[in-house]
Short mmCIF file of C-alpha atoms and ligand atoms in Angstrom, two decimals:
data_model
loop_
_atom_site.label_atom_id
_atom_site.label_comp_id
_atom_site.label_asym_id
_atom_site.label_seq_id
_atom_site.Cartn_x
_atom_site.Cartn_y
_atom_site.Cartn_z
CA MET L 1 54.40 96.53 144.30
CA SER L 2 58.12 96.98 144.86
CA LEU L 3 59.42 100.36 146.01
CA GLU L 4 63.04 99.30 145.66
CA ARG L 5 65.47 102.10 144.73
CA ARG L 6 62.98 104.77 145.80
CA VAL L 7 63.61 107.27 148.60
CA ALA L 8 60.78 108.48 150.82
CA ILE L 9 60.49 111.28 153.38
CA VAL L 10 57.81 110.71 156.03
CA THR L 11 57.07 113.73 158.23
CA GLY L 12 56.23 112.77 161.79
CA GLY L 13 57.61 109.34 160.86
CA ASN L 14 58.94 108.48 164.31
CA ARG L 15 55.66 107.28 165.88
CA GLY L 16 51.99 106.60 165.27
CA ILE L 17 50.64 106.55 161.73
CA GLY L 18 53.87 108.03 160.34
CA LYS L 19 55.90 105.19 161.84
CA GLY L 20 53.48 102.67 160.35
CA ILE L 21 53.88 104.29 156.93
CA ALA L 22 57.67 104.50 157.23
CA LEU L 23 57.82 100.77 158.11
CA GLY L 24 55.35 99.89 155.35
CA LEU L 25 57.38 101.72 152.70
CA ALA L 26 60.58 100.10 153.97
CA ARG L 27 59.01 96.62 153.81
CA GLU L 28 58.35 97.30 150.12
CA GLY L 29 62.04 98.17 149.70
CA ALA L 30 62.07 101.98 149.91
CA HIS L 31 64.83 103.87 151.72
CA VAL L 32 63.33 106.18 154.32
CA ALA L 33 64.07 109.58 155.84
CA VAL L 34 62.21 109.75 159.15
CA ASN L 35 61.30 113.32 160.09
CA TYR L 36 60.31 114.18 163.66
CA ARG L 37 59.73 117.22 165.85
CA ARG L 38 61.16 116.38 169.29
CA ASN L 39 60.74 112.73 170.24
CA GLU L 40 64.31 111.60 169.56
CA GLU L 41 63.98 108.31 171.43
CA GLU L 42 61.06 107.12 169.31
CA ALA L 43 62.90 108.31 166.19
CA GLN L 44 65.93 106.17 167.01
CA GLN L 45 63.70 103.18 167.83
CA THR L 46 61.94 103.56 164.45
CA VAL L 47 65.27 103.89 162.67
CA ALA L 48 66.45 100.65 164.28
CA GLU L 49 63.28 98.80 163.21
CA ILE L 50 63.61 100.05 159.64
CA GLU L 51 67.33 99.28 159.49
CA ALA L 52 66.52 95.68 160.40
CA LEU L 53 64.53 95.48 157.14
CA GLY L 54 67.75 96.04 155.18
CA VAL L 55 67.08 99.46 153.67
CA LYS L 56 68.83 102.78 154.21
CA VAL L 57 67.24 104.99 156.90
CA LYS L 58 68.10 108.17 158.82
CA ALA L 59 66.22 110.40 161.26
CA TYR L 60 65.95 114.18 160.74
CA GLN L 61 64.80 116.54 163.48
CA ALA L 62 62.94 119.47 161.89
CA PRO L 63 59.58 121.04 162.83
CA VAL L 64 57.46 121.07 159.69
CA ASP L 65 56.16 124.56 160.49
CA ASP L 66 59.69 126.02 160.32
CA CYS L 67 60.35 126.78 156.65
CA ASP L 68 64.15 127.11 156.93
CA ALA L 69 64.40 123.89 158.93
CA ILE L 70 62.39 122.00 156.31
CA LEU L 71 64.36 123.44 153.38
CA GLY L 72 67.54 122.41 155.20
CA MET L 73 66.23 118.94 155.92
CA VAL L 74 65.17 118.29 152.33
CA ALA L 75 68.57 119.44 151.02
CA GLN L 76 70.27 117.15 153.54
CA VAL L 77 68.09 114.16 152.59
CA ALA L 78 68.91 114.73 148.91
CA GLU L 79 72.61 114.81 149.76
CA ASP L 80 72.48 111.76 152.03
CA PHE L 81 70.32 109.57 149.79
CA GLY L 82 71.18 111.03 146.33
CA GLN L 83 67.51 111.47 145.33
CA ILE L 84 63.96 111.97 146.67
CA ASP L 85 60.99 110.13 145.13
CA ILE L 86 58.19 110.16 147.71
CA LEU L 87 56.94 112.67 150.30
CA VAL L 88 54.35 111.69 152.90
CA ASN L 89 52.96 114.76 154.68
CA ASN L 90 51.86 113.07 157.89
CA ALA L 91 53.01 115.27 160.81
CA GLY L 92 50.06 116.71 162.66
CA ILE L 93 48.54 117.78 165.96
CA ALA L 94 44.95 117.65 167.21
CA SER L 95 42.88 120.58 168.40
CA ARG L 96 41.33 120.73 171.86
CA GLY L 97 37.71 120.04 171.00
CA ASN L 98 36.20 123.46 171.68
CA SER L 99 33.66 125.54 169.78
CA VAL L 100 34.95 128.49 167.77
CA ALA L 101 33.67 130.79 170.50
CA ASP L 102 35.77 128.98 173.10
CA THR L 103 38.92 128.38 171.03
CA ASP L 104 42.03 130.39 171.86
CA PRO L 105 43.14 132.11 168.62
CA ALA L 106 46.71 130.99 169.41
CA GLU L 107 45.54 127.36 169.24
CA PHE L 108 43.93 127.98 165.85
CA GLU L 109 47.18 129.43 164.58
CA ARG L 110 49.31 126.58 165.98
CA VAL L 111 47.17 123.80 164.50
CA VAL L 112 46.71 125.44 161.11
CA ARG L 113 50.43 126.30 160.93
CA THR L 114 51.44 122.71 161.61
CA HIS L 115 49.11 121.16 159.06
CA CYS L 116 48.89 123.77 156.30
CA PHE L 117 52.19 125.63 156.49
CA GLY L 118 54.03 122.42 157.31
CA THR L 119 52.56 120.61 154.31
CA PHE L 120 53.18 123.59 152.06
CA TYR L 121 56.83 123.97 153.14
CA ALA L 122 57.66 120.29 152.69
CA THR L 123 55.82 120.00 149.38
CA HIS L 124 57.41 123.22 148.06
CA ALA L 125 60.88 122.00 149.06
CA VAL L 126 60.51 118.50 147.63
CA ILE L 127 58.91 119.19 144.23
CA PRO L 128 62.17 120.22 142.46
CA HIS L 129 63.70 116.88 143.53
CA LEU L 130 60.65 114.86 142.43
CA ARG L 131 60.71 116.57 139.03
CA GLU L 132 64.16 115.09 138.44
CA ARG L 133 62.79 111.56 138.79
CA GLU L 134 60.88 109.44 136.31
CA ARG L 135 58.01 109.39 138.81
CA GLY L 136 57.32 111.30 142.01
CA ASP L 137 54.64 110.82 144.67
CA ILE L 138 53.16 113.07 147.34
CA ILE L 139 50.65 111.85 149.92
CA MET L 140 48.75 114.08 152.32
CA ILE L 141 47.45 112.41 155.49
CA SER L 142 44.14 114.14 156.01
CA SER L 143 41.27 112.87 158.18
CA ALA L 144 37.74 111.58 158.02
CA ALA L 145 36.98 114.93 159.69
CA THR L 146 36.68 116.27 156.13
CA ARG L 147 33.66 114.01 155.47
CA ASN L 148 31.33 116.14 157.58
CA PHE L 149 33.23 118.88 159.44
CA MET L 150 31.76 118.13 162.86
CA PRO L 151 31.48 120.90 165.47
CA ASN L 152 34.19 121.66 168.05
CA GLY L 153 37.09 121.07 165.72
CA ALA L 154 37.58 124.25 163.70
CA PRO L 155 41.41 124.41 163.91
CA TYR L 156 41.79 120.73 162.90
CA ASN L 157 39.04 120.89 160.26
CA VAL L 158 40.67 123.92 158.66
CA GLY L 159 44.09 122.28 158.83
CA LYS L 160 42.89 119.19 157.02
CA ALA L 161 40.73 121.08 154.50
CA GLY L 162 43.80 123.22 153.78
CA ILE L 163 46.14 120.32 153.10
CA GLU L 164 43.56 118.75 150.79
CA ALA L 165 43.31 122.05 148.91
CA ILE L 166 47.08 122.04 148.47
CA ALA L 167 46.94 118.43 147.22
CA TYR L 168 44.28 118.94 144.56
CA GLY L 169 46.05 122.00 143.13
CA VAL L 170 49.51 120.44 143.12
CA ALA L 171 48.13 117.28 141.49
CA LYS L 172 47.09 119.40 138.51
CA GLU L 173 50.25 121.54 138.49
CA GLU L 174 52.64 118.56 138.52
CA LEU L 175 50.73 116.10 136.32
CA ARG L 176 53.00 116.86 133.39
CA ASN L 177 56.02 116.07 135.56
CA ASN L 178 54.72 112.59 136.43
CA ILE L 179 54.15 113.53 140.05
CA TYR L 180 51.16 111.77 141.60
CA VAL L 181 49.48 113.58 144.50
CA ASN L 182 46.82 111.86 146.59
CA VAL L 183 45.07 112.30 149.93
CA VAL L 184 44.68 109.48 152.46
CA ALA L 185 42.10 110.26 155.13
CA PRO L 186 41.84 107.89 158.12
CA GLY L 187 39.17 107.75 160.82
CA VAL L 188 40.19 106.94 164.42
CA VAL L 189 43.54 105.12 164.41
CA GLU L 190 45.24 103.47 167.38
CA THR L 191 48.01 105.99 168.13
CA ASP L 192 48.68 108.48 170.92
CA MET L 193 46.39 110.94 169.15
CA GLY L 194 43.64 108.34 168.58
CA ARG L 195 43.80 107.16 172.20
CA ARG L 196 43.44 110.74 173.47
CA LEU L 197 40.52 111.30 171.09
CA VAL L 198 38.44 108.32 172.23
CA ARG L 199 39.22 109.12 175.88
CA ALA L 200 38.00 112.70 175.41
CA THR L 201 34.97 112.03 173.20
CA GLN L 202 33.77 108.63 174.45
CA GLY L 203 35.33 108.33 177.91
CA VAL L 204 37.03 105.10 176.79
CA GLU L 205 40.39 104.41 178.50
CA ASN L 206 41.46 101.42 176.40
CA ILE L 207 40.93 102.12 172.72
CA ARG L 208 40.69 98.36 171.98
CA ASP L 209 37.44 98.35 173.97
CA ILE L 210 35.80 99.86 170.88
CA ASP L 211 37.01 97.05 168.59
CA ALA L 212 33.60 95.33 168.66
CA THR L 213 31.78 98.48 167.52
CA SER L 214 34.42 99.42 164.94
CA PRO L 215 34.16 98.59 161.23
CA PHE L 216 35.52 95.09 160.46
CA GLY L 217 35.77 94.38 164.21
CA HIS L 218 38.90 96.36 164.96
CA VAL L 219 40.09 99.91 165.49
CA CYS L 220 42.05 101.08 162.44
CA GLN L 221 45.78 100.41 162.83
CA PRO L 222 48.69 102.42 161.38
CA GLU L 223 49.30 99.41 159.07
CA ASP L 224 45.81 99.78 157.59
CA VAL L 225 46.72 103.32 156.56
CA ALA L 226 50.22 102.32 155.43
CA ASN L 227 48.83 99.67 153.07
CA VAL L 228 46.83 102.32 151.19
CA VAL L 229 49.82 104.68 151.02
CA CYS L 230 52.10 101.89 149.74
CA TYR L 231 49.64 101.05 146.98
CA LEU L 232 49.13 104.68 145.90
CA VAL L 233 52.88 105.40 145.59
CA SER L 234 53.64 102.11 143.82
CA ASP L 235 53.57 101.45 140.10
CA LYS L 236 50.38 99.44 140.66
CA ASN L 237 48.85 102.90 140.82
CA SER L 238 49.40 104.14 137.31
CA TYR L 239 46.37 106.38 136.78
CA VAL L 240 45.08 107.75 140.10
CA THR L 241 46.08 111.28 141.12
CA GLY L 242 44.32 114.18 142.80
CA GLU L 243 42.05 111.74 144.68
CA ARG L 244 41.12 111.20 148.32
CA VAL L 245 40.84 107.75 149.86
CA TYR L 246 39.02 107.51 153.20
CA VAL L 247 40.42 104.77 155.43
CA ASP L 248 37.66 104.70 158.03
CA GLY L 249 35.45 101.74 157.09
CA LEU L 250 32.68 104.29 156.44
CA ALA L 251 32.54 105.06 160.19
CA ALA L 252 32.20 108.82 159.78
CA ALA L 253 29.66 108.43 156.96
CA MET L 254 27.40 106.20 159.11
CA ARG L 255 27.26 108.55 162.10
P1 NDP D 1 50.55 111.18 166.99
O1 NDP D 1 50.16 112.27 167.94
O2 NDP D 1 50.60 109.79 167.48
O3 NDP D 1 51.95 111.55 166.30
C1 NDP D 1 52.13 112.83 165.76
C2 NDP D 1 53.38 112.83 164.92
O4 NDP D 1 53.51 114.11 164.27
C3 NDP D 1 54.64 112.62 165.73
O5 NDP D 1 55.54 111.91 164.93
C4 NDP D 1 55.14 114.05 165.95
O6 NDP D 1 56.54 114.13 166.16
C5 NDP D 1 54.77 114.66 164.60
N1 NDP D 1 54.68 116.12 164.65
C6 NDP D 1 53.76 116.89 165.27
N2 NDP D 1 54.02 118.19 165.06
C7 NDP D 1 55.12 118.23 164.27
C8 NDP D 1 55.89 119.27 163.70
N3 NDP D 1 55.59 120.56 163.92
N4 NDP D 1 56.96 118.95 162.94
C9 NDP D 1 57.29 117.63 162.72
N5 NDP D 1 56.62 116.62 163.24
C10 NDP D 1 55.55 116.91 164.01
O7 NDP D 1 49.53 111.32 165.77
P2 NDP D 1 49.03 110.24 164.70
O8 NDP D 1 50.12 109.33 164.32
O9 NDP D 1 47.76 109.70 165.16
O10 NDP D 1 48.70 111.24 163.49
C11 NDP D 1 49.48 111.34 162.31
C12 NDP D 1 48.67 112.09 161.27
O11 NDP D 1 47.44 111.38 161.05
C13 NDP D 1 48.27 113.50 161.73
O12 NDP D 1 48.33 114.37 160.64
C14 NDP D 1 46.83 113.32 162.19
O13 NDP D 1 46.10 114.52 162.08
C15 NDP D 1 46.34 112.26 161.22
N6 NDP D 1 45.19 111.51 161.67
C16 NDP D 1 45.19 110.80 162.87
C17 NDP D 1 44.07 110.08 163.24
C18 NDP D 1 44.04 109.28 164.51
O14 NDP D 1 42.94 108.89 164.96
N7 NDP D 1 45.15 108.96 165.13
C19 NDP D 1 42.86 110.10 162.43
C20 NDP D 1 42.94 110.84 161.20
C21 NDP D 1 44.08 111.52 160.85
P3 NDP D 1 57.16 114.04 167.71
O15 NDP D 1 56.95 112.65 168.17
O16 NDP D 1 58.61 114.38 167.56
O17 NDP D 1 56.40 115.04 168.52
#
């Protein structure tokens, strides 16, 4: 499953699921561009951990919802690394858990912009580079929220439905260019976002307290998500594109 000689961009790669994916890709031999929004310290920490794995790595500050910043970042990555083979659209923010009636329209715009516009900008910017390669890969990090679109999550639900819509269209558009496009959709994962979610929805302070009631006896870890991403972008995946893989141990389906 080697990813040697491939170059990956991971948006929101400095912490949480994105960091897990960036480390996972690097362990398989990929060089990694770590995108982040503002948390420079975590970006440098992640860069140091990836460097220790012996691959090339660099951090790039650029908000995904700023088109010019993303175009500039992608051009810079291509210059720094000489090529781009893999894009993981991971950067994301949660919504506040209110009904549509109680949601501030500005929140809706912010969440949808980050997920949908951010994913569109990065995908749009990277495709010309992927087309130059023998194979290209794009992964969208969606959410188990798209299994059943629960109430009190309209901005997030729309954001994730939107990025999936982009994925399924691009998969068809770029098939002839050997670009694989797949969606990876986790349930609750132990990250800052996941911890806030279980605190708000279940009143649980320590997310590991729900290990016993979680599928397979543990809360999903960033590595669980990274393993799926690494497989999908590797040459072990030769015939799967335009698909969605839920990484939630069926939790959302069993509710
Ligand atoms: P975290 O809140 O732990 O991390 C969010 C990451 O996204 C950070 O790296 C942050 O960068 C980055 N980010 C946010 N906004 C932007 C932006 N405008 N431009 C660039 N980067 C940005 O979240 P998770 O790691 O948990 O989530 C990662 C992805 O996984 C998200 O898309 C989320 O929706 C999805 N997901 C998470 C689940 C969970 O339970 N944790 C479940 C299902 C899906 P910075 O540090 O600089 O702010």
